[in-house]
Amino acid sequence: MRFLYACFVIVLCALIFCEYVADFVVLQKCKWPEIKRKKYVDDPLRAMILADPHLLGPHRGHWLDKLYREWHMTRAFQAASRLFQPDVVFVLGDLFDEGDMVSDKQFQEYVWRYLKMFHLPPGIPLISLAGNHDVGFHYKMHPFFMSRFESYLNNSSVNLYTIKQIHFVVINSMAMEGDGCMFCTQAEDQLKNISRTLHCMKYPLEAECARTRRHPYSQPILLQHFPTYRISDTMCEDHDAPYIEAFRERFHVLSKDATDMLGELLKPRLAFAGHSHHFCHSVNRLGIDEYTVASFSWRNKVNPSFMLATITPDDYVVSKCKMLPQQFVYNSYLSAGILCLIVIGFQLRKCIQRRRQSSAVDHRKVN
């Protein structure tokens, strides 16, 4: 029975390591990037940015697939939040895989699961953006979906967040169609209001700004679900897509017109997006650094990652943090299984040798 005990210990160790320890081991290789310039370095903002968790709903995917991959997303996020202790966490859309397909009761359950998985200590905001799987592509957007997402996750078409004097403009990419629809018109009006707010931060002594109390000005950072316009990942300085796909405006990326409008109104210094499920670092159409963040879910990417950004009002540094690869877990369990077979084989060999020796002794006694 010793070999059964040995196998049990091997499997138990593999289980504990893969399900509870491995995320910490892998993520410890990541560090907050450091800004070398002296100004503002004493208190920079540290932002953790991830995208496309795609929590499964009631219609797609096997329940075991949902259980196991969401368990690992939970473990990965909790390990990351404990190790890095960010000031803010952004999730760049597609929180749900079936957000535009479920009833209101099912959406409530969706939101409960999401907030449980991505739970943070008090004082650390979790800012969740809308993606096409949350409220639908532009052609499918409906006031019901939009108001529901805003009600439960406190995020509308366009928002301005200021944290540690860093300004973030959060945008609903599906409302950037520019066709005069209700959502697009509302989003453009909100963008113009934010543009005026930023202008008054920069020029507080102008007559129209004098009566309004403002934060100190710094160029904003743009966050949305769709990347700004690019033809494909061939424009990336660094990417991890397994193959190159030509991008369609308004489907894979924003249109040229929407991209130019954001540049004109906001004059951002840095941009983050998701949607493609693969990492990309590019200098975009606006001439600024843009990071497309890979999917946080094994279901979309076997080697997921997220971004760590250290930001001050006049500088930033961004690094990619690789998460626990799916294949590593599979290989660990496979190795544990092979080791068990070796132990069983070794034990069986010993048993056979003992029986042979016993048979030989019995044979000599008979003779």
PDB file of N, CA and C in Angstrom, residues 27-67:
ATOM      1  N   LEU A  27       3.904  35.133 -10.859  1.00  0.00           N
ATOM      2  CA  LEU A  27       3.715  36.584 -10.825  1.00  0.00           C
ATOM      3  C   LEU A  27       4.811  37.310 -10.048  1.00  0.00           C
ATOM      4  N   GLN A  28       5.548  36.600  -9.203  1.00  0.00           N
ATOM      5  CA  GLN A  28       6.643  37.242  -8.472  1.00  0.00           C
ATOM      6  C   GLN A  28       7.763  37.698  -9.398  1.00  0.00           C
ATOM      7  N   LYS A  29       7.771  37.182 -10.622  1.00  0.00           N
ATOM      8  CA  LYS A  29       8.767  37.630 -11.596  1.00  0.00           C
ATOM      9  C   LYS A  29       8.470  39.046 -12.084  1.00  0.00           C
ATOM     10  N   CYS A  30       7.223  39.499 -11.910  1.00  0.00           N
ATOM     11  CA  CYS A  30       6.831  40.839 -12.360  1.00  0.00           C
ATOM     12  C   CYS A  30       7.132  41.865 -11.268  1.00  0.00           C
ATOM     13  N   LYS A  31       7.470  43.058 -11.699  1.00  0.00           N
ATOM     14  CA  LYS A  31       7.725  44.173 -10.781  1.00  0.00           C
ATOM     15  C   LYS A  31       7.065  45.429 -11.346  1.00  0.00           C
ATOM     16  N   TRP A  32       6.720  46.343 -10.461  1.00  0.00           N
ATOM     17  CA  TRP A  32       6.251  47.640 -10.929  1.00  0.00           C
ATOM     18  C   TRP A  32       7.376  48.335 -11.682  1.00  0.00           C
ATOM     19  N   PRO A  33       7.117  48.821 -12.881  1.00  0.00           N
ATOM     20  CA  PRO A  33       8.170  49.569 -13.584  1.00  0.00           C
ATOM     21  C   PRO A  33       8.460  50.873 -12.850  1.00  0.00           C
ATOM     22  N   GLU A  34       9.714  51.302 -12.885  1.00  0.00           N
ATOM     23  CA  GLU A  34      10.127  52.482 -12.133  1.00  0.00           C
ATOM     24  C   GLU A  34      10.375  53.656 -13.070  1.00  0.00           C
ATOM     25  N   ILE A  35       9.905  54.821 -12.650  1.00  0.00           N
ATOM     26  CA  ILE A  35      10.164  56.061 -13.384  1.00  0.00           C
ATOM     27  C   ILE A  35      11.482  56.650 -12.871  1.00  0.00           C
ATOM     28  N   LYS A  36      12.373  56.931 -13.779  1.00  0.00           N
ATOM     29  CA  LYS A  36      13.702  57.376 -13.377  1.00  0.00           C
ATOM     30  C   LYS A  36      13.777  58.879 -13.148  1.00  0.00           C
ATOM     31  N   ARG A  37      12.840  59.624 -13.763  1.00  0.00           N
ATOM     32  CA  ARG A  37      12.840  61.073 -13.543  1.00  0.00           C
ATOM     33  C   ARG A  37      12.465  61.380 -12.098  1.00  0.00           C
ATOM     34  N   LYS A  38      13.046  62.385 -11.507  1.00  0.00           N
ATOM     35  CA  LYS A  38      12.876  62.660 -10.077  1.00  0.00           C
ATOM     36  C   LYS A  38      11.542  63.305  -9.733  1.00  0.00           C
ATOM     37  N   LYS A  39      10.992  64.139 -10.618  1.00  0.00           N
ATOM     38  CA  LYS A  39       9.781  64.863 -10.290  1.00  0.00           C
ATOM     39  C   LYS A  39       8.605  63.908 -10.125  1.00  0.00           C
ATOM     40  N   TYR A  40       7.821  64.054  -9.075  1.00  0.00           N
ATOM     41  CA  TYR A  40       6.611  63.278  -8.775  1.00  0.00           C
ATOM     42  C   TYR A  40       6.886  61.815  -8.401  1.00  0.00           C
ATOM     43  N   VAL A  41       8.152  61.396  -8.364  1.00  0.00           N
ATOM     44  CA  VAL A  41       8.439  59.972  -8.161  1.00  0.00           C
ATOM     45  C   VAL A  41       8.055  59.508  -6.761  1.00  0.00           C
ATOM     46  N   ASP A  42       7.979  60.423  -5.793  1.00  0.00           N
ATOM     47  CA  ASP A  42       7.674  60.031  -4.418  1.00  0.00           C
ATOM     48  C   ASP A  42       6.294  59.396  -4.286  1.00  0.00           C
ATOM     49  N   ASP A  43       5.356  59.786  -5.121  1.00  0.00           N
ATOM     50  CA  ASP A  43       4.002  59.249  -4.991  1.00  0.00           C
ATOM     51  C   ASP A  43       3.371  59.012  -6.373  1.00  0.00           C
ATOM     52  N   PRO A  44       3.915  58.093  -7.155  1.00  0.00           N
ATOM     53  CA  PRO A  44       3.323  57.817  -8.470  1.00  0.00           C
ATOM     54  C   PRO A  44       2.046  56.996  -8.320  1.00  0.00           C
ATOM     55  N   LEU A  45       1.253  57.014  -9.358  1.00  0.00           N
ATOM     56  CA  LEU A  45       0.058  56.167  -9.402  1.00  0.00           C
ATOM     57  C   LEU A  45       0.451  54.828  -9.992  1.00  0.00           C
ATOM     58  N   ARG A  46      -0.005  53.757  -9.349  1.00  0.00           N
ATOM     59  CA  ARG A  46       0.265  52.406  -9.855  1.00  0.00           C
ATOM     60  C   ARG A  46      -1.067  51.776 -10.272  1.00  0.00           C
ATOM     61  N   ALA A  47      -1.196  51.544 -11.563  1.00  0.00           N
ATOM     62  CA  ALA A  47      -2.444  51.023 -12.132  1.00  0.00           C
ATOM     63  C   ALA A  47      -2.218  49.631 -12.705  1.00  0.00           C
ATOM     64  N   MET A  48      -3.126  48.735 -12.368  1.00  0.00           N
ATOM     65  CA  MET A  48      -3.131  47.395 -12.959  1.00  0.00           C
ATOM     66  C   MET A  48      -4.242  47.352 -14.006  1.00  0.00           C
ATOM     67  N   ILE A  49      -3.900  46.939 -15.214  1.00  0.00           N
ATOM     68  CA  ILE A  49      -4.839  47.033 -16.330  1.00  0.00           C
ATOM     69  C   ILE A  49      -4.977  45.667 -16.977  1.00  0.00           C
ATOM     70  N   LEU A  50      -6.216  45.167 -17.044  1.00  0.00           N
ATOM     71  CA  LEU A  50      -6.466  43.877 -17.673  1.00  0.00           C
ATOM     72  C   LEU A  50      -7.683  43.983 -18.574  1.00  0.00           C
ATOM     73  N   ALA A  51      -7.916  42.951 -19.372  1.00  0.00           N
ATOM     74  CA  ALA A  51      -8.972  43.041 -20.387  1.00  0.00           C
ATOM     75  C   ALA A  51      -9.584  41.676 -20.658  1.00  0.00           C
ATOM     76  N   ASP A  52     -10.812  41.709 -21.120  1.00  0.00           N
ATOM     77  CA  ASP A  52     -11.496  40.551 -21.707  1.00  0.00           C
ATOM     78  C   ASP A  52     -11.497  39.288 -20.842  1.00  0.00           C
ATOM     79  N   PRO A  53     -12.001  39.371 -19.610  1.00  0.00           N
ATOM     80  CA  PRO A  53     -12.117  38.123 -18.836  1.00  0.00           C
ATOM     81  C   PRO A  53     -13.192  37.182 -19.381  1.00  0.00           C
ATOM     82  N   HIS A  54     -14.221  37.708 -20.049  1.00  0.00           N
ATOM     83  CA  HIS A  54     -15.236  36.884 -20.723  1.00  0.00           C
ATOM     84  C   HIS A  54     -15.815  35.799 -19.811  1.00  0.00           C
ATOM     85  N   LEU A  55     -16.389  36.189 -18.695  1.00  0.00           N
ATOM     86  CA  LEU A  55     -17.050  35.202 -17.837  1.00  0.00           C
ATOM     87  C   LEU A  55     -18.172  34.529 -18.626  1.00  0.00           C
ATOM     88  N   LEU A  56     -18.183  33.213 -18.585  1.00  0.00           N
ATOM     89  CA  LEU A  56     -19.200  32.476 -19.332  1.00  0.00           C
ATOM     90  C   LEU A  56     -20.577  32.632 -18.699  1.00  0.00           C
ATOM     91  N   GLY A  57     -21.594  32.578 -19.543  1.00  0.00           N
ATOM     92  CA  GLY A  57     -22.973  32.693 -19.085  1.00  0.00           C
ATOM     93  C   GLY A  57     -23.704  31.365 -19.168  1.00  0.00           C
ATOM     94  N   PRO A  58     -25.033  31.403 -19.206  1.00  0.00           N
ATOM     95  CA  PRO A  58     -25.817  30.163 -19.175  1.00  0.00           C
ATOM     96  C   PRO A  58     -25.902  29.435 -20.515  1.00  0.00           C
ATOM     97  N   HIS A  59     -25.490  30.073 -21.614  1.00  0.00           N
ATOM     98  CA  HIS A  59     -25.737  29.499 -22.937  1.00  0.00           C
ATOM     99  C   HIS A  59     -24.516  28.839 -23.565  1.00  0.00           C
ATOM    100  N   ARG A  60     -23.341  29.377 -23.321  1.00  0.00           N
ATOM    101  CA  ARG A  60     -22.140  28.895 -24.003  1.00  0.00           C
ATOM    102  C   ARG A  60     -21.207  28.195 -23.026  1.00  0.00           C
ATOM    103  N   GLY A  61     -20.481  27.215 -23.551  1.00  0.00           N
ATOM    104  CA  GLY A  61     -19.437  26.587 -22.758  1.00  0.00           C
ATOM    105  C   GLY A  61     -19.946  25.542 -21.785  1.00  0.00           C
ATOM    106  N   HIS A  62     -19.109  24.586 -21.495  1.00  0.00           N
ATOM    107  CA  HIS A  62     -19.428  23.519 -20.550  1.00  0.00           C
ATOM    108  C   HIS A  62     -19.250  24.038 -19.124  1.00  0.00           C
ATOM    109  N   TRP A  63     -20.067  23.542 -18.214  1.00  0.00           N
ATOM    110  CA  TRP A  63     -20.000  24.015 -16.826  1.00  0.00           C
ATOM    111  C   TRP A  63     -18.629  23.761 -16.200  1.00  0.00           C
ATOM    112  N   LEU A  64     -17.958  22.650 -16.603  1.00  0.00           N
ATOM    113  CA  LEU A  64     -16.644  22.347 -16.048  1.00  0.00           C
ATOM    114  C   LEU A  64     -15.607  23.347 -16.560  1.00  0.00           C
ATOM    115  N   ASP A  65     -15.747  23.703 -17.838  1.00  0.00           N
ATOM    116  CA  ASP A  65     -14.874  24.721 -18.425  1.00  0.00           C
ATOM    117  C   ASP A  65     -15.043  26.043 -17.670  1.00  0.00           C
ATOM    118  N   LYS A  66     -16.284  26.416 -17.415  1.00  0.00           N
ATOM    119  CA  LYS A  66     -16.574  27.640 -16.677  1.00  0.00           C
ATOM    120  C   LYS A  66     -15.977  27.587 -15.274  1.00  0.00           C
ATOM    121  N   LEU A  67     -16.198  26.486 -14.578  1.00  0.00           N
ATOM    122  CA  LEU A  67     -15.747  26.346 -13.193  1.00  0.00           C
ATOM    123  C   LEU A  67     -14.229  26.445 -13.095  1.00  0.00           C
TER     124      LEU A  67
END
